[in-house]
PDB file of C-alpha atoms and ligand atoms in Angstrom:
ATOM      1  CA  UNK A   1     -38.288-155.823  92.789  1.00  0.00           C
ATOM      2  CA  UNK A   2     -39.198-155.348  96.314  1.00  0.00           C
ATOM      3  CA  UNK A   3     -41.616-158.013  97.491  1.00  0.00           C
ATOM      4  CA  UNK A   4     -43.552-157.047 100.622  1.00  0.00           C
ATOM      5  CA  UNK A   5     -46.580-159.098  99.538  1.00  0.00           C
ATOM      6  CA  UNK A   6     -44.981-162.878 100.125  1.00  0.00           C
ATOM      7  CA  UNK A   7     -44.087-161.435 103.456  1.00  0.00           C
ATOM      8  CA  UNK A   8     -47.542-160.509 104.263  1.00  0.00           C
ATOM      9  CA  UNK A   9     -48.675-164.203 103.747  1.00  0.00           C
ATOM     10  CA  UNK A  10     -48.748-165.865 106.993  1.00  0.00           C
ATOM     11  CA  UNK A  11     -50.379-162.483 108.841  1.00  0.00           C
ATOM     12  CA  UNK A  12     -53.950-163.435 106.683  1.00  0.00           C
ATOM     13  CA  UNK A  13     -53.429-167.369 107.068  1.00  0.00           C
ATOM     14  CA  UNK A  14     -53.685-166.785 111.096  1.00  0.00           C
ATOM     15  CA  UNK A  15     -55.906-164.241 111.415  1.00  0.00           C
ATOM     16  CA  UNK A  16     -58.831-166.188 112.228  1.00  0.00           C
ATOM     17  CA  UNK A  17     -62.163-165.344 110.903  1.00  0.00           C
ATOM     18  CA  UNK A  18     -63.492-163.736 114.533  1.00  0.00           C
ATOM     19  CA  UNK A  19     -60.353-161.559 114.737  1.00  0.00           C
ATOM     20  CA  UNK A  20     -60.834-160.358 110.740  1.00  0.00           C
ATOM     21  CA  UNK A  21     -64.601-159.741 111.237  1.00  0.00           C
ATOM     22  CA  UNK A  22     -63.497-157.764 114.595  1.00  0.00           C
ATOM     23  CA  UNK A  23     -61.027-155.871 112.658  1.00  0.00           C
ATOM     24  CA  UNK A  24     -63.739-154.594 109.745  1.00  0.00           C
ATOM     25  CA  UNK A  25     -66.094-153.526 112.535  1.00  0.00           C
ATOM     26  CA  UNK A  26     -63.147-151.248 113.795  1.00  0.00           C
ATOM     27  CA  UNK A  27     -62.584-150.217 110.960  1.00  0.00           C
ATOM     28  CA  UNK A  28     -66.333-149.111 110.111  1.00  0.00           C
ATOM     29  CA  UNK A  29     -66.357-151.965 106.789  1.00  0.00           C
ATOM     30  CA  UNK A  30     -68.792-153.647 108.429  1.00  0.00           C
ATOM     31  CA  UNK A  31     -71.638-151.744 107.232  1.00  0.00           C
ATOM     32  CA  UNK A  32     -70.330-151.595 103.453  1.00  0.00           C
ATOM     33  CA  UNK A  33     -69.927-148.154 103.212  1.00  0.00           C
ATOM     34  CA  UNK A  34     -66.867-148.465 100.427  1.00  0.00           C
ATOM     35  CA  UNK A  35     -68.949-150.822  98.600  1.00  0.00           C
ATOM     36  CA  UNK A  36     -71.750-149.000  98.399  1.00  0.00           C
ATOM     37  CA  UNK A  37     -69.477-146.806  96.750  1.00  0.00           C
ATOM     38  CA  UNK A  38     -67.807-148.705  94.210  1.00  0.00           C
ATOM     39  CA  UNK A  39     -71.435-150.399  93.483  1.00  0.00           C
ATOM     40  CA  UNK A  40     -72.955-146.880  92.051  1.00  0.00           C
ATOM     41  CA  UNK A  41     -70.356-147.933  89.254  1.00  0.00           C
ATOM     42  CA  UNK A  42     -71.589-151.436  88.403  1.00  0.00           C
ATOM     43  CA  UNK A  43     -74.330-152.754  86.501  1.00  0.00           C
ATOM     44  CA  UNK A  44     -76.369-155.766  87.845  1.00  0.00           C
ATOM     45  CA  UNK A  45     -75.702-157.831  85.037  1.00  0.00           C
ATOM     46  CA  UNK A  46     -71.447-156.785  85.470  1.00  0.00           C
ATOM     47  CA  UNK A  47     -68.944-159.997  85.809  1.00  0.00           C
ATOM     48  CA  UNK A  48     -66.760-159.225  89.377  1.00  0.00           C
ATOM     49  CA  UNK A  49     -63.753-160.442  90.324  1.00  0.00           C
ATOM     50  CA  UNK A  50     -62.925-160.007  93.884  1.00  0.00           C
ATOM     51  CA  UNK A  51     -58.974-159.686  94.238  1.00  0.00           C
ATOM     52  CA  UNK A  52     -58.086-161.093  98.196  1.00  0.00           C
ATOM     53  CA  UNK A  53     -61.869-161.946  98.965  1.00  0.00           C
ATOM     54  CA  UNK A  54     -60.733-162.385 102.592  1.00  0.00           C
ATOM     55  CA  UNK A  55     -63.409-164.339 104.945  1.00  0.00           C
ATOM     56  CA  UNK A  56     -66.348-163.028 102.347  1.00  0.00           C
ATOM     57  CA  UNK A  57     -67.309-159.549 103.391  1.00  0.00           C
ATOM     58  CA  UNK A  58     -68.081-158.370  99.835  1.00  0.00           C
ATOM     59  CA  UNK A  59     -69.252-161.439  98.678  1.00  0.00           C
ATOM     60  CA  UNK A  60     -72.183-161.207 101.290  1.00  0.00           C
ATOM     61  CA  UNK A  61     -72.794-157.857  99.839  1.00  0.00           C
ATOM     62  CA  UNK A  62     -72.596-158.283  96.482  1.00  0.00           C
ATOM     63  CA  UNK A  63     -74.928-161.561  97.413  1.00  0.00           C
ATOM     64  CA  UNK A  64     -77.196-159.169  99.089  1.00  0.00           C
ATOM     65  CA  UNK A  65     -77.563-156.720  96.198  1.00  0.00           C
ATOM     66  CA  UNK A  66     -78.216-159.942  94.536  1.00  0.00           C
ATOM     67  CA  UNK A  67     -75.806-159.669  92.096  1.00  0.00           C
ATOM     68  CA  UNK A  68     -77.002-161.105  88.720  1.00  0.00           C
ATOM     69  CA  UNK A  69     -73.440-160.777  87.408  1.00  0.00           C
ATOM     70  CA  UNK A  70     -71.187-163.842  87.915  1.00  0.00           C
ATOM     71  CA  UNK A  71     -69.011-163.151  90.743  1.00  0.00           C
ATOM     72  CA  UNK A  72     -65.493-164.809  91.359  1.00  0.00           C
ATOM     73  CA  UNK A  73     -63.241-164.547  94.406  1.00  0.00           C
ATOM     74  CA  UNK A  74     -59.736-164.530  94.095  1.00  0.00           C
ATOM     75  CA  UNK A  75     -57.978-165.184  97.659  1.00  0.00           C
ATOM     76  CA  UNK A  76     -54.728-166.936  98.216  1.00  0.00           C
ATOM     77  CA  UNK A  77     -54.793-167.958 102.345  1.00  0.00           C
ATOM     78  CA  UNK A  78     -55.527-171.846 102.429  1.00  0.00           C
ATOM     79  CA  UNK A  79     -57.300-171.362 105.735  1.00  0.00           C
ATOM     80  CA  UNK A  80     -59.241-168.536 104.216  1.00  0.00           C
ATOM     81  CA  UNK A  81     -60.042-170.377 101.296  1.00  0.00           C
ATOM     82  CA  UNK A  82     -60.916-173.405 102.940  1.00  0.00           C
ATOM     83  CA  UNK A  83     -63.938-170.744 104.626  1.00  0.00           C
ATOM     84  CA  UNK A  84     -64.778-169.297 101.650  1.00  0.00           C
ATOM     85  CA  UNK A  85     -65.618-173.064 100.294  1.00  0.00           C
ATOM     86  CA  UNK A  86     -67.329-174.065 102.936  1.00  0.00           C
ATOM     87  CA  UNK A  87     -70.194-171.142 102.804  1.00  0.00           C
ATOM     88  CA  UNK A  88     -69.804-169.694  99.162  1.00  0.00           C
ATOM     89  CA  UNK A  89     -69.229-172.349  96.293  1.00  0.00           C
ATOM     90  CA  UNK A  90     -72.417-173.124  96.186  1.00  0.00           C
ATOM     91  CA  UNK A  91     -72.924-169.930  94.415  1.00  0.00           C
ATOM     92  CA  UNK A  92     -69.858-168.540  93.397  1.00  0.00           C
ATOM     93  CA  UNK A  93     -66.403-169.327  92.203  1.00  0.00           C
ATOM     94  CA  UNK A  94     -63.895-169.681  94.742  1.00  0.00           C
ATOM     95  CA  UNK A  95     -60.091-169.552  92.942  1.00  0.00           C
ATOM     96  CA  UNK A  96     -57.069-170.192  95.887  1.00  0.00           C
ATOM     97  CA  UNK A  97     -54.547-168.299  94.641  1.00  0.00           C
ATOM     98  CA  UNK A  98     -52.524-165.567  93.985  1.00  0.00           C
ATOM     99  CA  UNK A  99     -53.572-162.310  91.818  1.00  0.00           C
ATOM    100  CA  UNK A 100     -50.626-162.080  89.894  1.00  0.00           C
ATOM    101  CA  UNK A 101     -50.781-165.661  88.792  1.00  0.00           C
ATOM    102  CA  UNK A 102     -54.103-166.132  88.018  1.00  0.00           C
ATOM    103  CA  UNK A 103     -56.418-166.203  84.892  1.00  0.00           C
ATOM    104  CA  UNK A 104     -60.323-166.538  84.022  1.00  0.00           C
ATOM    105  CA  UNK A 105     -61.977-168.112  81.390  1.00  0.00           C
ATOM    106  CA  UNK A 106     -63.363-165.047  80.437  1.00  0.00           C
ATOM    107  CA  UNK A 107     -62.262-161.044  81.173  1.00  0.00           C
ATOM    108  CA  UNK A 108     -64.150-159.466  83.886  1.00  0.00           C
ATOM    109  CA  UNK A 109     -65.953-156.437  83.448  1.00  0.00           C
ATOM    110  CA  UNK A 110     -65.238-155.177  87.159  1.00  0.00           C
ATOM    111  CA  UNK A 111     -62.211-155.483  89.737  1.00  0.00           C
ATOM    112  CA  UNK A 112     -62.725-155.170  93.406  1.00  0.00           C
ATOM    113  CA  UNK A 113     -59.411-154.350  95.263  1.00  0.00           C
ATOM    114  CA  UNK A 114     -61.275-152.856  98.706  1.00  0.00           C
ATOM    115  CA  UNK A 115     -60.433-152.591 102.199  1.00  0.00           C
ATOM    116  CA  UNK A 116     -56.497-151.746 101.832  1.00  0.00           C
ATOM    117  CA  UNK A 117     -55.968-154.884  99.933  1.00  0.00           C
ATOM    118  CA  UNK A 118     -53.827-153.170  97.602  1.00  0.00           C
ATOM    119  CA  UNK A 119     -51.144-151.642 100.017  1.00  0.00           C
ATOM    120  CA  UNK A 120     -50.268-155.244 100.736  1.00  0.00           C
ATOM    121  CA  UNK A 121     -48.104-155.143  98.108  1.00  0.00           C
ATOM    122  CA  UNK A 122     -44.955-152.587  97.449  1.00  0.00           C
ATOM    123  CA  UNK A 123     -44.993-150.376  94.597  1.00  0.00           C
ATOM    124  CA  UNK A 124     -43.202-152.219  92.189  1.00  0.00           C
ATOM    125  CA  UNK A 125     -45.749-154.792  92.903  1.00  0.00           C
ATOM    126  CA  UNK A 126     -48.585-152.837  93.306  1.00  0.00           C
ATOM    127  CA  UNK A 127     -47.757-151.452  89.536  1.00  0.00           C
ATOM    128  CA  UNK A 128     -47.429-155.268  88.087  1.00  0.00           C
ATOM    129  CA  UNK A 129     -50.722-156.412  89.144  1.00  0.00           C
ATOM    130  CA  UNK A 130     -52.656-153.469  88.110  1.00  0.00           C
ATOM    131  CA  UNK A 131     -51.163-153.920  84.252  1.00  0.00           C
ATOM    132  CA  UNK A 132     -51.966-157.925  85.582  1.00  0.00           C
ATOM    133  CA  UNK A 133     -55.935-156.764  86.495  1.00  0.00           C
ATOM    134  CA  UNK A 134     -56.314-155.079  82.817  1.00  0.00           C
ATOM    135  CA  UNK A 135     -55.698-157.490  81.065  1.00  0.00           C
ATOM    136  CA  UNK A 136     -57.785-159.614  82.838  1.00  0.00           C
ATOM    137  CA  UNK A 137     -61.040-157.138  82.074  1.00  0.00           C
ATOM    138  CA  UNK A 138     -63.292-155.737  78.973  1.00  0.00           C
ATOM    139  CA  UNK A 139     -62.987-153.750  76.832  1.00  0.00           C
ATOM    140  CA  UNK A 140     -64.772-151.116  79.510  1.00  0.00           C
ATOM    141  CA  UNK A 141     -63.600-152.807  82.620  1.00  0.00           C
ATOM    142  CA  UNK A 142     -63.333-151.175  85.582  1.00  0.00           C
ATOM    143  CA  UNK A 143     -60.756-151.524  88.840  1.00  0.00           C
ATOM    144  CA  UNK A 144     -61.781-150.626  92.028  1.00  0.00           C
ATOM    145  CA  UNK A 145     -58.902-149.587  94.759  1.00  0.00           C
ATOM    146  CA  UNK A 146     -60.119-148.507  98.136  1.00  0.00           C
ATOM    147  CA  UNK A 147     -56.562-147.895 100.626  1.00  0.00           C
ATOM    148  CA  UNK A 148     -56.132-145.506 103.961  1.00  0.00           C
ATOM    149  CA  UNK A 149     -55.773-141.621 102.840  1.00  0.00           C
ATOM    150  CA  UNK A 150     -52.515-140.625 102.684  1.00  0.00           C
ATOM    151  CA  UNK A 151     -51.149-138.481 105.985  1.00  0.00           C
ATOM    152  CA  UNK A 152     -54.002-140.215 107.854  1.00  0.00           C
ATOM    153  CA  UNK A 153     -52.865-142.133 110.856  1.00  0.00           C
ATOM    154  CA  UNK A 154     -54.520-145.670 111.142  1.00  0.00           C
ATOM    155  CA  UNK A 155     -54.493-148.171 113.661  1.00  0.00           C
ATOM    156  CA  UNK A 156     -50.561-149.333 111.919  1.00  0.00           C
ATOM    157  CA  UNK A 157     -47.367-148.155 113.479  1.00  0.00           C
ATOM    158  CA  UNK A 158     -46.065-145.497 110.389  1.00  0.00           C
ATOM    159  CA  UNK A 159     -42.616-145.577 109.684  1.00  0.00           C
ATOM    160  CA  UNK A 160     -43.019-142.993 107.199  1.00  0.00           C
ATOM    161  CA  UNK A 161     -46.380-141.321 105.438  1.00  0.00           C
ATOM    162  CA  UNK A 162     -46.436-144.344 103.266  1.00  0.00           C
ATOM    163  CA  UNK A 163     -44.978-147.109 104.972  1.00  0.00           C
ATOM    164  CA  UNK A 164     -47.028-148.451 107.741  1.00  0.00           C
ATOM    165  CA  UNK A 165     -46.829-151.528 109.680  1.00  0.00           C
ATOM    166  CA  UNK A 166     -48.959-153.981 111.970  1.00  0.00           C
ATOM    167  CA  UNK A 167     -47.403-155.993 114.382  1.00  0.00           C
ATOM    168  CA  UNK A 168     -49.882-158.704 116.164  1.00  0.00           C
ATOM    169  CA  UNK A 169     -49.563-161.632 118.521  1.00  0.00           C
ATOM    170  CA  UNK A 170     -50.701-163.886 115.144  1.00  0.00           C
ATOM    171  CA  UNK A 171     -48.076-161.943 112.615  1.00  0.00           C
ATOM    172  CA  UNK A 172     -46.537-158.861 110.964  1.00  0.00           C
ATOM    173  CA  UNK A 173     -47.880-156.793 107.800  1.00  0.00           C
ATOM    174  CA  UNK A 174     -45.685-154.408 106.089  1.00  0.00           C
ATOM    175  CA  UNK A 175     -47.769-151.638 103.969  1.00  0.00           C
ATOM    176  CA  UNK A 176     -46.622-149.236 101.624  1.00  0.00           C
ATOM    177  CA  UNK A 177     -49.596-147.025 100.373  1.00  0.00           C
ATOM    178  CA  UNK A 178     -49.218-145.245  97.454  1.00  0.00           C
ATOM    179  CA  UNK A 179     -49.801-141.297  96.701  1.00  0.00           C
ATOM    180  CA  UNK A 180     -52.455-140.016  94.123  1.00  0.00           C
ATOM    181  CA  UNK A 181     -49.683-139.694  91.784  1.00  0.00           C
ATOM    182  CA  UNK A 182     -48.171-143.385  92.037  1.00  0.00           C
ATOM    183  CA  UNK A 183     -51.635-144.728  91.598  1.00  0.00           C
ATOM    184  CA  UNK A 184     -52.375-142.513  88.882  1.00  0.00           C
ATOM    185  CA  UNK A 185     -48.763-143.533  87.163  1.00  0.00           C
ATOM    186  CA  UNK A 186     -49.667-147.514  87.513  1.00  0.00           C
ATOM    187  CA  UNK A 187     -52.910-146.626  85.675  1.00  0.00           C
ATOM    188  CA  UNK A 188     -51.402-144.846  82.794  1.00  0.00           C
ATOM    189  CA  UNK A 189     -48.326-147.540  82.408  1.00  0.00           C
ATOM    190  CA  UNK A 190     -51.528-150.454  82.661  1.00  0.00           C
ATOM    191  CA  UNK A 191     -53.285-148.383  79.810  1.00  0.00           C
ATOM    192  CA  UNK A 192     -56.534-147.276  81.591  1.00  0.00           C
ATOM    193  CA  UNK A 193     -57.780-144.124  80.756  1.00  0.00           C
ATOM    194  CA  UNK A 194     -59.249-142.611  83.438  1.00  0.00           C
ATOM    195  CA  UNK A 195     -58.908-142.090  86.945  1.00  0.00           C
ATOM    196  CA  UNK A 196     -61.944-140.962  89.654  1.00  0.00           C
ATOM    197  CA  UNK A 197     -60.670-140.421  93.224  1.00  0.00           C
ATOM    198  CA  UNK A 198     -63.236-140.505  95.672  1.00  0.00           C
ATOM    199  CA  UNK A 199     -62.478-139.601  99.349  1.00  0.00           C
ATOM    200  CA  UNK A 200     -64.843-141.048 101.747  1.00  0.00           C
ATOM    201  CA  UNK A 201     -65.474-141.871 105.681  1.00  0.00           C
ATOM    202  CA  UNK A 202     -65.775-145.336 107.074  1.00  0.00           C
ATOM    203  CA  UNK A 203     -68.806-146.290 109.805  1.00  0.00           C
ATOM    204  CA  UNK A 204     -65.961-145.604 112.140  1.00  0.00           C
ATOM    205  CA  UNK A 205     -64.797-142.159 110.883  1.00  0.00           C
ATOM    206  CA  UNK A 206     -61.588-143.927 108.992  1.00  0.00           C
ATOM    207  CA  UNK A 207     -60.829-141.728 106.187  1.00  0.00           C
ATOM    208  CA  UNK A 208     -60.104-143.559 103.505  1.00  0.00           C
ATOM    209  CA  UNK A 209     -59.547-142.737  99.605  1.00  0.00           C
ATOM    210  CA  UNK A 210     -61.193-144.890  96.693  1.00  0.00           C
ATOM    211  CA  UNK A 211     -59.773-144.850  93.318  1.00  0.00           C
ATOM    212  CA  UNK A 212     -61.550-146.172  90.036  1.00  0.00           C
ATOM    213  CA  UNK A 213     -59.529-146.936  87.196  1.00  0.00           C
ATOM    214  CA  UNK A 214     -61.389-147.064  83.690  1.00  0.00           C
ATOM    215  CA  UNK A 215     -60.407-148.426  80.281  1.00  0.00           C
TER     216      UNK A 215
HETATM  217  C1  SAM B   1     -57.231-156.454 103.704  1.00  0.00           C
HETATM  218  S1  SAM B   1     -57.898-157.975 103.220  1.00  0.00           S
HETATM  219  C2  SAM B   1     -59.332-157.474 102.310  1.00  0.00           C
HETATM  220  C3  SAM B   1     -60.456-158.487 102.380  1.00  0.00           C
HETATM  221  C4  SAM B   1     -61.660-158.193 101.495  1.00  0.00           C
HETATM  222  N1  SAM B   1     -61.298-157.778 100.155  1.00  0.00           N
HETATM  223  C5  SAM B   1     -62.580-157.152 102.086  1.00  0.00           C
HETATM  224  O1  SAM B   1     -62.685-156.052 101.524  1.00  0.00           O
HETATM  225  O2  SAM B   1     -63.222-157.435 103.097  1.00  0.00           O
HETATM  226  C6  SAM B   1     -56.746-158.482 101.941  1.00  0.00           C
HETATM  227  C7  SAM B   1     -56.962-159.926 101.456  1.00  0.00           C
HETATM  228  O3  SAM B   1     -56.154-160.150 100.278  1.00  0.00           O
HETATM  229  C8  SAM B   1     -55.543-161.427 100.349  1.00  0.00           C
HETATM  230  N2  SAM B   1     -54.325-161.399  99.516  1.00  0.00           N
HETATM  231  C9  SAM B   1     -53.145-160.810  99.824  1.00  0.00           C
HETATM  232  N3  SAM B   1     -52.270-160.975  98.815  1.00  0.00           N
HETATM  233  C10 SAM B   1     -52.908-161.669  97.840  1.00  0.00           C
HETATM  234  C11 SAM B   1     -52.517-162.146  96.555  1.00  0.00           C
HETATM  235  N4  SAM B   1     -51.282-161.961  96.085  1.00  0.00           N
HETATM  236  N5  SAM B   1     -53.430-162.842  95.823  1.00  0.00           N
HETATM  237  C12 SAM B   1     -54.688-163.075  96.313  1.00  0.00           C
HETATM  238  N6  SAM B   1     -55.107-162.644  97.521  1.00  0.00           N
HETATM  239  C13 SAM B   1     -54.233-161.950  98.284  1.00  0.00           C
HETATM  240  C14 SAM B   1     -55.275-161.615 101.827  1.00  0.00           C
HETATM  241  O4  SAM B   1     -55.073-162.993 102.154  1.00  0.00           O
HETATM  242  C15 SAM B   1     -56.540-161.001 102.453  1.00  0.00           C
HETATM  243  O5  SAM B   1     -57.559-161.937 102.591  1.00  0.00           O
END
């Protein structure tokens, strides 16, 4: 299996939190449009899981909404975690570690995969912990995956249409992002049932493609 996301590790341990934050307002995240997306899917009373929570974005917004729903946050950078602690475990769960390895006392009815999380990971990858994610959720659980549009150019260098990578003074992040088809193939070999595509525009004019996967 190719493994691009182990790779990938040290780039979101050095970020640092001012850089990240700088990076969503580029990006136009800042303002929750993707969320306020995925949210027209969720009920108030939903249990979230928050796959690579990052330094808390869509916490605060699911915090905002306030969320009745229990929320966890799934994020495997130490340094990121050790942020996440420090303003969030007061009211949420904080779990330091990673996706494919993790487990909850009790399956989630929603999966938040936003902000390109997913094309972290290459495609063998990216197909083992969506089959990972539904098992982890109800009966009618839901996984959200936001990622770049395909053919779009974003601020990565692109080696091809799908492989893309960013190249900073604090690390390197190799991205493979996946066509309608592959994502649509991971969800049928996971056993969802459905799949909504939703193409969408950031604050910034990023266009970006969310996909919900349903049981
Ligand atoms: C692009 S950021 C998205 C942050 C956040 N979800 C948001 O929308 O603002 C991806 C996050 O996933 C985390 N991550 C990457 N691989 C992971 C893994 N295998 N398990 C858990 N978290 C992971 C990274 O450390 C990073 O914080």
């Amino acid at each position: 299996m190719e493994q691009i996301n182990e790779k990938n590790f040290n780039f979101y341990n050095r970020i640092g939190l001012d850089t990240f934050q700088a990076l969503a307002k580029d990006g136009g995240f800042s303002t929750f449009v993707d969320l306020e997306i995925a949210y027209r899917y969720i009920q108030p009373t939903e249990n979230i899981a928050e796959i690579g929570a990052g330094y808390g974005r869509c916490i605060d917004f699911l915090l905002a909404k306030k969320h009745q729903g229990k929320i966890i946050a799934v994020e495997q950078s130490p340094k990121l975690c050790e942020h996440l602690r420090a303003v969030y475990s007061s009211t949420i769960k904080i779990v330091e570690g990673d996706i494919y390895k993790v487990s909850f006392d009790h399956q989630i009815d929603a999966a938040l995969w936003m902000w390109s999380g997913m094309i972290d990971f290459s495609v063998e990858e990216q197909a083992a912990v969506i089959k990972h994610i539904h098992e982890l959720l109800t009966q009618k659980g839901k996984l959200f995956i936001d990622i770049p549009r395909i053919g779009i150019k974003t601020i990565a260098d692109h080696i091809d249409q799908q492989r893309i990578k960013l190249t900073t003074d604090f690390g390197e992040i190799e991205c493979y992002i996946p066509l309608s088809s592959e994502v649509k193939e991971y969800a049928d070999a996971a056993g969802f049932t459905r799949v909504d595509e939703i193409n969408y525009e950031t604050a910034t004019d990023k266009k970006r493609t969310m996909y919900i996967l349903m049981k």
